[in-house]
């Protein structure tokens, strides 16, 4: 009898479970059912109910009062939103000064002071596969020595512009068009002679324009430009220098008495190959080595005779405003002749020879970027 009752109870439980599934649906799992049996013929079914969350009585649910009396203003000014630009700018200004003074100095010497000022402006445009880089450098230096007049130590106007395009964004090779222009500010003399200038503004002036290819590294610290077709124009706008045939232009044609029949030309045009290289190397913290090299040879007049303009500068930055620079420059141009001799009638006795020109500059001064 007990076995029959047990089976009956199990059957009733199974039936109730099925009814519950049908009531809630197959996708819904009902709360656990607890079956308590007090007697064989008594069944009690309970369903558990989730607890209702009630906040603590000590919690203040009112809207808080906001007080700005204890707030502080911004220490720095508000930075307005600026539209992103594809231009990168660099401006720098510097003055280098060197001085020497003597008082009862047994070894002898003259008091002297030298100053060199320079300006540099750089503008670079980068968008997609295009890159346009422009640089303008202005330098001028003077030396004052006891018992002598002012002398020029530096005089440079240099402008360069390079426009490049590359087919592939991953490539470092560009199709390039480049322009270079060089001249000076004031007259140059072969001291102590101050009467006859050996150079002037736009005498000479050099303009190079050509097309080729450039290789520029990703960090842009190395730039190699190769141009198989570059036009070089030499301007001598001072007629006295042009009549003498300085800087390679055609000199004036004279008669037997030294009178000018045909004035000298003011322009010399050449077509040739140009190779330029610029790179920067960081030697140590605040020490950087800068190199600029130009090589040019003319196809027609003197192919294989290379004009060289090589400048090497070591920049050592002491702090944000003080820097030291040690620079050298070497120039060789077969159109610039030395030791030219002429007689009183203007006839050339010795045509002169080209020589290597070398300059070294050491300066300590102020450098400011803006």
GROMACS .gro file of C-alpha atoms in nm:
model
  370
    1UNK     CA    1   0.000   0.000   0.000
    2UNK     CA    2   0.284   0.236   0.078
    3UNK     CA    3   0.437   0.173  -0.263
    4UNK     CA    4   0.109   0.258  -0.436
    5UNK     CA    5   0.076   0.581  -0.233
    6UNK     CA    6   0.436   0.682  -0.315
    7UNK     CA    7   0.378   0.625  -0.686
    8UNK     CA    8   0.055   0.826  -0.661
    9UNK     CA    9   0.238   1.119  -0.501
   10UNK     CA   10   0.506   1.114  -0.767
   11UNK     CA   11   0.244   1.113  -1.039
   12UNK     CA   12   0.064   1.411  -0.887
   13UNK     CA   13   0.396   1.603  -0.865
   14UNK     CA   14   0.480   1.533  -1.228
   15UNK     CA   15   0.134   1.647  -1.335
   16UNK     CA   16   0.165   1.971  -1.141
   17UNK     CA   17   0.509   2.035  -1.298
   18UNK     CA   18   0.364   1.990  -1.649
   19UNK     CA   19   0.074   2.224  -1.571
   20UNK     CA   20   0.325   2.483  -1.450
   21UNK     CA   21   0.531   2.458  -1.771
   22UNK     CA   22   0.221   2.503  -1.984
   23UNK     CA   23   0.112   2.802  -1.775
   24UNK     CA   24   0.448   2.993  -1.795
   25UNK     CA   25   0.546   2.880  -2.141
   26UNK     CA   26   0.829   2.664  -2.260
   27UNK     CA   27   1.076   2.953  -2.285
   28UNK     CA   28   1.018   3.068  -1.928
   29UNK     CA   29   1.172   2.895  -1.634
   30UNK     CA   30   0.945   2.924  -1.332
   31UNK     CA   31   1.064   2.991  -0.986
   32UNK     CA   32   1.165   2.689  -0.790
   33UNK     CA   33   0.877   2.483  -0.651
   34UNK     CA   34   0.914   2.339  -0.310
   35UNK     CA   35   0.696   2.047  -0.220
   36UNK     CA   36   0.638   1.981   0.145
   37UNK     CA   37   0.449   1.672   0.250
   38UNK     CA   38   0.291   1.668   0.590
   39UNK     CA   39   0.091   1.354   0.524
   40UNK     CA   40   0.055   1.120   0.236
   41UNK     CA   41  -0.276   1.269   0.137
   42UNK     CA   42  -0.170   1.637   0.187
   43UNK     CA   43   0.039   1.836  -0.067
   44UNK     CA   44   0.144   2.203  -0.023
   45UNK     CA   45   0.284   2.395  -0.323
   46UNK     CA   46   0.480   2.725  -0.267
   47UNK     CA   47   0.634   2.966  -0.522
   48UNK     CA   48   0.924   3.191  -0.414
   49UNK     CA   49   0.896   3.567  -0.484
   50UNK     CA   50   1.194   3.801  -0.552
   51UNK     CA   51   1.263   4.058  -0.283
   52UNK     CA   52   1.170   4.416  -0.360
   53UNK     CA   53   1.461   4.659  -0.324
   54UNK     CA   54   1.394   4.945  -0.094
   55UNK     CA   55   1.647   5.227  -0.034
   56UNK     CA   56   1.783   5.292   0.308
   57UNK     CA   57   1.583   5.532   0.517
   58UNK     CA   58   1.889   5.753   0.581
   59UNK     CA   59   1.952   5.814   0.209
   60UNK     CA   60   1.861   6.168   0.098
   61UNK     CA   61   1.704   6.150  -0.248
   62UNK     CA   62   1.643   6.526  -0.280
   63UNK     CA   63   1.806   6.735  -0.555
   64UNK     CA   64   2.140   6.868  -0.420
   65UNK     CA   65   2.214   7.238  -0.403
   66UNK     CA   66   2.492   7.351  -0.641
   67UNK     CA   67   2.724   7.627  -0.520
   68UNK     CA   68   2.986   7.789  -0.745
   69UNK     CA   69   3.133   8.016  -0.480
   70UNK     CA   70   3.415   7.772  -0.406
   71UNK     CA   71   3.507   7.706  -0.770
   72UNK     CA   72   3.838   7.839  -0.911
   73UNK     CA   73   3.896   8.012  -1.241
   74UNK     CA   74   4.122   7.861  -1.507
   75UNK     CA   75   4.487   7.937  -1.450
   76UNK     CA   76   4.557   7.949  -1.825
   77UNK     CA   77   4.360   8.113  -2.100
   78UNK     CA   78   4.102   7.920  -2.293
   79UNK     CA   79   4.242   7.757  -2.607
   80UNK     CA   80   4.010   7.820  -2.894
   81UNK     CA   81   3.953   7.546  -3.146
   82UNK     CA   82   4.171   7.585  -3.452
   83UNK     CA   83   4.108   7.428  -3.788
   84UNK     CA   84   4.390   7.179  -3.863
   85UNK     CA   85   4.637   7.317  -4.118
   86UNK     CA   86   4.851   7.136  -4.372
   87UNK     CA   87   5.127   7.396  -4.324
   88UNK     CA   88   5.426   7.359  -4.092
   89UNK     CA   89   5.606   7.680  -3.994
   90UNK     CA   90   5.951   7.746  -3.850
   91UNK     CA   91   6.093   8.089  -3.768
   92UNK     CA   92   6.421   8.160  -3.591
   93UNK     CA   93   6.632   8.465  -3.514
   94UNK     CA   94   6.981   8.474  -3.368
   95UNK     CA   95   7.278   8.694  -3.287
   96UNK     CA   96   7.632   8.565  -3.233
   97UNK     CA   97   7.891   8.793  -3.075
   98UNK     CA   98   8.262   8.745  -3.013
   99UNK     CA   99   8.492   8.996  -2.845
  100UNK     CA  100   8.857   9.029  -2.745
  101UNK     CA  101   9.010   9.310  -2.536
  102UNK     CA  102   9.365   9.382  -2.420
  103UNK     CA  103   9.502   9.600  -2.138
  104UNK     CA  104   9.882   9.627  -2.112
  105UNK     CA  105   9.911   9.295  -2.292
  106UNK     CA  106  10.279   9.218  -2.341
  107UNK     CA  107  10.222   8.983  -2.638
  108UNK     CA  108  10.037   9.258  -2.823
  109UNK     CA  109   9.705   9.258  -3.003
  110UNK     CA  110   9.418   9.482  -3.106
  111UNK     CA  111   9.080   9.506  -2.942
  112UNK     CA  112   8.810   9.363  -3.167
  113UNK     CA  113   8.444   9.271  -3.165
  114UNK     CA  114   8.244   9.073  -3.419
  115UNK     CA  115   7.872   9.028  -3.460
  116UNK     CA  116   7.665   8.799  -3.680
  117UNK     CA  117   7.288   8.816  -3.719
  118UNK     CA  118   7.074   8.563  -3.898
  119UNK     CA  119   6.710   8.496  -3.978
  120UNK     CA  120   6.551   8.175  -4.101
  121UNK     CA  121   6.198   8.120  -4.226
  122UNK     CA  122   6.068   7.777  -4.328
  123UNK     CA  123   5.726   7.689  -4.468
  124UNK     CA  124   5.628   7.331  -4.549
  125UNK     CA  125   5.301   7.212  -4.702
  126UNK     CA  126   5.209   6.843  -4.683
  127UNK     CA  127   4.886   6.693  -4.814
  128UNK     CA  128   4.836   6.339  -4.935
  129UNK     CA  129   5.106   6.274  -5.201
  130UNK     CA  130   5.214   6.640  -5.235
  131UNK     CA  131   5.494   6.810  -5.045
  132UNK     CA  132   5.610   7.170  -5.091
  133UNK     CA  133   5.908   7.293  -4.887
  134UNK     CA  134   6.034   7.655  -4.880
  135UNK     CA  135   6.333   7.799  -4.692
  136UNK     CA  136   6.469   8.153  -4.667
  137UNK     CA  137   6.801   8.225  -4.492
  138UNK     CA  138   6.942   8.574  -4.427
  139UNK     CA  139   7.285   8.622  -4.266
  140UNK     CA  140   7.502   8.929  -4.218
  141UNK     CA  141   7.814   8.982  -4.008
  142UNK     CA  142   8.052   9.269  -3.928
  143UNK     CA  143   8.391   9.297  -3.757
  144UNK     CA  144   8.519   9.607  -3.579
  145UNK     CA  145   8.890   9.610  -3.498
  146UNK     CA  146   9.087   9.883  -3.325
  147UNK     CA  147   9.251  10.114  -3.578
  148UNK     CA  148   9.048   9.980  -3.873
  149UNK     CA  149   8.710  10.046  -4.031
  150UNK     CA  150   8.423   9.800  -4.024
  151UNK     CA  151   8.471   9.490  -4.233
  152UNK     CA  152   8.214   9.246  -4.358
  153UNK     CA  153   8.249   8.888  -4.237
  154UNK     CA  154   7.924   8.729  -4.362
  155UNK     CA  155   7.671   8.817  -4.630
  156UNK     CA  156   7.412   8.564  -4.750
  157UNK     CA  157   7.067   8.571  -4.908
  158UNK     CA  158   6.953   8.217  -4.986
  159UNK     CA  159   6.611   8.102  -5.103
  160UNK     CA  160   6.514   7.745  -5.191
  161UNK     CA  161   6.185   7.586  -5.292
  162UNK     CA  162   6.109   7.221  -5.369
  163UNK     CA  163   5.776   7.084  -5.491
  164UNK     CA  164   5.739   6.705  -5.484
  165UNK     CA  165   5.478   6.444  -5.578
  166UNK     CA  166   5.482   6.069  -5.522
  167UNK     CA  167   5.256   5.802  -5.670
  168UNK     CA  168   5.261   5.567  -5.372
  169UNK     CA  169   5.213   5.688  -5.016
  170UNK     CA  170   5.454   5.422  -4.889
  171UNK     CA  171   5.734   5.529  -5.126
  172UNK     CA  172   6.002   5.780  -5.025
  173UNK     CA  173   6.084   5.884  -5.385
  174UNK     CA  174   5.928   6.204  -5.522
  175UNK     CA  175   5.904   6.361  -5.865
  176UNK     CA  176   6.044   6.706  -5.786
  177UNK     CA  177   6.081   7.056  -5.923
  178UNK     CA  178   6.339   7.269  -5.742
  179UNK     CA  179   6.442   7.635  -5.743
  180UNK     CA  180   6.748   7.784  -5.570
  181UNK     CA  181   6.849   8.151  -5.552
  182UNK     CA  182   7.164   8.302  -5.396
  183UNK     CA  183   7.302   8.657  -5.371
  184UNK     CA  184   7.427   8.908  -5.111
  185UNK     CA  185   7.324   9.233  -4.942
  186UNK     CA  186   7.613   9.478  -4.978
  187UNK     CA  187   7.941   9.539  -5.158
  188UNK     CA  188   8.232   9.305  -5.102
  189UNK     CA  189   8.594   9.422  -5.107
  190UNK     CA  190   8.937   9.270  -5.112
  191UNK     CA  191   9.063   9.444  -4.798
  192UNK     CA  192   9.237   9.679  -4.738
  193UNK     CA  193   9.117   9.811  -5.078
  194UNK     CA  194   8.777   9.979  -5.021
  195UNK     CA  195   8.752  10.161  -5.352
  196UNK     CA  196   8.695   9.876  -5.594
  197UNK     CA  197   8.417   9.631  -5.507
  198UNK     CA  198   8.471   9.271  -5.612
  199UNK     CA  199   8.103   9.180  -5.562
  200UNK     CA  200   7.771   9.356  -5.508
  201UNK     CA  201   7.401   9.282  -5.473
  202UNK     CA  202   7.302   9.064  -5.772
  203UNK     CA  203   7.663   9.068  -5.885
  204UNK     CA  204   7.673   8.779  -5.869
  205UNK     CA  205   7.324   8.639  -5.832
  206UNK     CA  206   7.263   8.270  -5.900
  207UNK     CA  207   6.932   8.113  -6.001
  208UNK     CA  208   6.899   7.737  -6.052
  209UNK     CA  209   6.576   7.583  -6.175
  210UNK     CA  210   6.524   7.223  -6.280
  211UNK     CA  211   6.330   6.899  -6.250
  212UNK     CA  212   6.430   6.557  -6.124
  213UNK     CA  213   6.366   6.320  -5.838
  214UNK     CA  214   6.409   6.340  -5.460
  215UNK     CA  215   6.456   6.079  -5.191
  216UNK     CA  216   6.331   6.195  -4.850
  217UNK     CA  217   6.342   5.974  -4.541
  218UNK     CA  218   6.037   5.935  -4.320
  219UNK     CA  219   6.184   6.155  -4.044
  220UNK     CA  220   6.277   6.412  -4.318
  221UNK     CA  221   6.632   6.446  -4.186
  222UNK     CA  222   6.783   6.324  -4.514
  223UNK     CA  223   6.702   6.477  -4.853
  224UNK     CA  224   6.877   6.380  -5.179
  225UNK     CA  225   6.781   6.561  -5.502
  226UNK     CA  226   6.896   6.442  -5.846
  227UNK     CA  227   6.825   6.658  -6.152
  228UNK     CA  228   6.952   6.561  -6.499
  229UNK     CA  229   6.824   6.890  -6.643
  230UNK     CA  230   6.884   7.214  -6.451
  231UNK     CA  231   6.919   7.566  -6.580
  232UNK     CA  232   7.178   7.783  -6.404
  233UNK     CA  233   7.159   8.158  -6.455
  234UNK     CA  234   7.441   8.383  -6.335
  235UNK     CA  235   7.350   8.752  -6.307
  236UNK     CA  236   7.611   9.030  -6.293
  237UNK     CA  237   7.406   9.349  -6.278
  238UNK     CA  238   7.702   9.574  -6.197
  239UNK     CA  239   7.832   9.690  -6.535
  240UNK     CA  240   8.191   9.746  -6.422
  241UNK     CA  241   8.212   9.385  -6.300
  242UNK     CA  242   8.035   9.265  -6.615
  243UNK     CA  243   8.283   9.455  -6.838
  244UNK     CA  244   8.567   9.280  -6.656
  245UNK     CA  245   8.409   8.943  -6.728
  246UNK     CA  246   8.373   8.852  -6.362
  247UNK     CA  247   8.187   8.535  -6.259
  248UNK     CA  248   8.207   8.383  -6.606
  249UNK     CA  249   8.005   8.635  -6.812
  250UNK     CA  250   8.133   8.759  -7.149
  251UNK     CA  251   8.364   9.054  -7.087
  252UNK     CA  252   8.352   9.381  -7.280
  253UNK     CA  253   8.523   9.418  -7.616
  254UNK     CA  254   8.778   9.702  -7.620
  255UNK     CA  255   8.958   9.889  -7.893
  256UNK     CA  256   9.333   9.948  -7.903
  257UNK     CA  257   9.301  10.248  -7.672
  258UNK     CA  258   9.100  10.059  -7.411
  259UNK     CA  259   8.764  10.210  -7.503
  260UNK     CA  260   8.459   9.985  -7.474
  261UNK     CA  261   8.314   9.884  -7.810
  262UNK     CA  262   8.070   9.620  -7.683
  263UNK     CA  263   7.971   9.622  -7.313
  264UNK     CA  264   8.008   9.307  -7.112
  265UNK     CA  265   7.708   9.077  -7.077
  266UNK     CA  266   7.508   9.077  -6.757
  267UNK     CA  267   7.379   8.721  -6.780
  268UNK     CA  268   7.530   8.376  -6.828
  269UNK     CA  269   7.304   8.079  -6.904
  270UNK     CA  270   7.410   7.717  -6.848
  271UNK     CA  271   7.230   7.382  -6.871
  272UNK     CA  272   7.361   7.090  -6.671
  273UNK     CA  273   7.325   6.833  -6.393
  274UNK     CA  274   7.250   6.929  -6.033
  275UNK     CA  275   7.284   6.712  -5.722
  276UNK     CA  276   7.193   6.847  -5.380
  277UNK     CA  277   7.198   6.676  -5.042
  278UNK     CA  278   7.078   6.799  -4.703
  279UNK     CA  279   7.081   6.598  -4.383
  280UNK     CA  280   7.077   6.645  -4.006
  281UNK     CA  281   7.240   6.411  -3.754
  282UNK     CA  282   7.177   6.424  -3.378
  283UNK     CA  283   7.516   6.349  -3.223
  284UNK     CA  284   7.409   6.392  -2.861
  285UNK     CA  285   7.153   6.577  -2.657
  286UNK     CA  286   7.134   6.936  -2.788
  287UNK     CA  287   7.414   6.872  -3.041
  288UNK     CA  288   7.320   6.850  -3.408
  289UNK     CA  289   7.528   6.832  -3.726
  290UNK     CA  290   7.380   6.991  -4.041
  291UNK     CA  291   7.512   6.929  -4.391
  292UNK     CA  292   7.430   7.108  -4.720
  293UNK     CA  293   7.601   7.003  -5.045
  294UNK     CA  294   7.544   7.131  -5.402
  295UNK     CA  295   7.720   6.978  -5.703
  296UNK     CA  296   7.671   7.116  -6.055
  297UNK     CA  297   7.830   7.054  -6.395
  298UNK     CA  298   7.746   7.216  -6.727
  299UNK     CA  299   7.670   7.005  -7.036
  300UNK     CA  300   7.812   7.241  -7.300
  301UNK     CA  301   8.083   7.468  -7.163
  302UNK     CA  302   8.277   7.240  -6.927
  303UNK     CA  303   8.110   6.903  -6.875
  304UNK     CA  304   8.279   6.711  -6.593
  305UNK     CA  305   8.415   7.024  -6.426
  306UNK     CA  306   8.207   7.026  -6.107
  307UNK     CA  307   8.109   7.340  -5.916
  308UNK     CA  308   8.101   7.266  -5.542
  309UNK     CA  309   7.918   7.448  -5.262
  310UNK     CA  310   7.954   7.255  -4.935
  311UNK     CA  311   7.846   7.385  -4.595
  312UNK     CA  312   7.885   7.196  -4.267
  313UNK     CA  313   7.753   7.332  -3.936
  314UNK     CA  314   7.770   7.196  -3.581
  315UNK     CA  315   7.497   7.343  -3.359
  316UNK     CA  316   7.527   7.308  -2.981
  317UNK     CA  317   7.228   7.429  -2.781
  318UNK     CA  318   7.303   7.534  -2.424
  319UNK     CA  319   6.942   7.608  -2.328
  320UNK     CA  320   6.626   7.747  -2.481
  321UNK     CA  321   6.785   8.078  -2.584
  322UNK     CA  322   7.165   8.033  -2.587
  323UNK     CA  323   7.346   7.832  -2.853
  324UNK     CA  324   7.692   7.782  -3.002
  325UNK     CA  325   7.765   7.708  -3.367
  326UNK     CA  326   8.079   7.603  -3.551
  327UNK     CA  327   8.048   7.620  -3.929
  328UNK     CA  328   8.264   7.574  -4.238
  329UNK     CA  329   8.193   7.641  -4.604
  330UNK     CA  330   8.390   7.545  -4.912
  331UNK     CA  331   8.322   7.677  -5.265
  332UNK     CA  332   8.482   7.588  -5.594
  333UNK     CA  333   8.358   7.749  -5.917
  334UNK     CA  334   8.569   7.756  -6.232
  335UNK     CA  335   8.389   8.077  -6.338
  336UNK     CA  336   8.536   8.265  -6.040
  337UNK     CA  337   8.899   8.348  -6.126
  338UNK     CA  338   9.175   8.480  -5.902
  339UNK     CA  339   9.504   8.665  -5.979
  340UNK     CA  340   9.371   8.822  -6.300
  341UNK     CA  341   9.616   9.075  -6.446
  342UNK     CA  342   9.534   9.347  -6.700
  343UNK     CA  343   9.742   9.628  -6.846
  344UNK     CA  344   9.647   9.994  -6.857
  345UNK     CA  345   9.451   9.945  -7.181
  346UNK     CA  346   9.236   9.676  -7.024
  347UNK     CA  347   9.400   9.390  -7.212
  348UNK     CA  348   9.421   9.071  -7.011
  349UNK     CA  349   9.778   8.964  -6.943
  350UNK     CA  350   9.701   8.678  -6.702
  351UNK     CA  351   9.346   8.530  -6.720
  352UNK     CA  352   9.372   8.398  -6.365
  353UNK     CA  353   9.285   8.056  -6.224
  354UNK     CA  354   8.996   7.921  -6.012
  355UNK     CA  355   9.078   7.843  -5.650
  356UNK     CA  356   8.914   7.670  -5.357
  357UNK     CA  357   8.735   7.918  -5.130
  358UNK     CA  358   8.711   7.827  -4.762
  359UNK     CA  359   8.540   7.995  -4.467
  360UNK     CA  360   8.517   7.901  -4.098
  361UNK     CA  361   8.286   8.065  -3.843
  362UNK     CA  362   8.258   8.014  -3.466
  363UNK     CA  363   7.985   8.193  -3.277
  364UNK     CA  364   7.816   8.199  -2.936
  365UNK     CA  365   7.495   8.389  -2.899
  366UNK     CA  366   7.119   8.404  -2.866
  367UNK     CA  367   6.877   8.192  -3.064
  368UNK     CA  368   6.504   8.262  -3.051
  369UNK     CA  369   6.227   8.077  -3.228
  370UNK     CA  370   5.891   8.236  -3.301
   0.00000   0.00000   0.00000
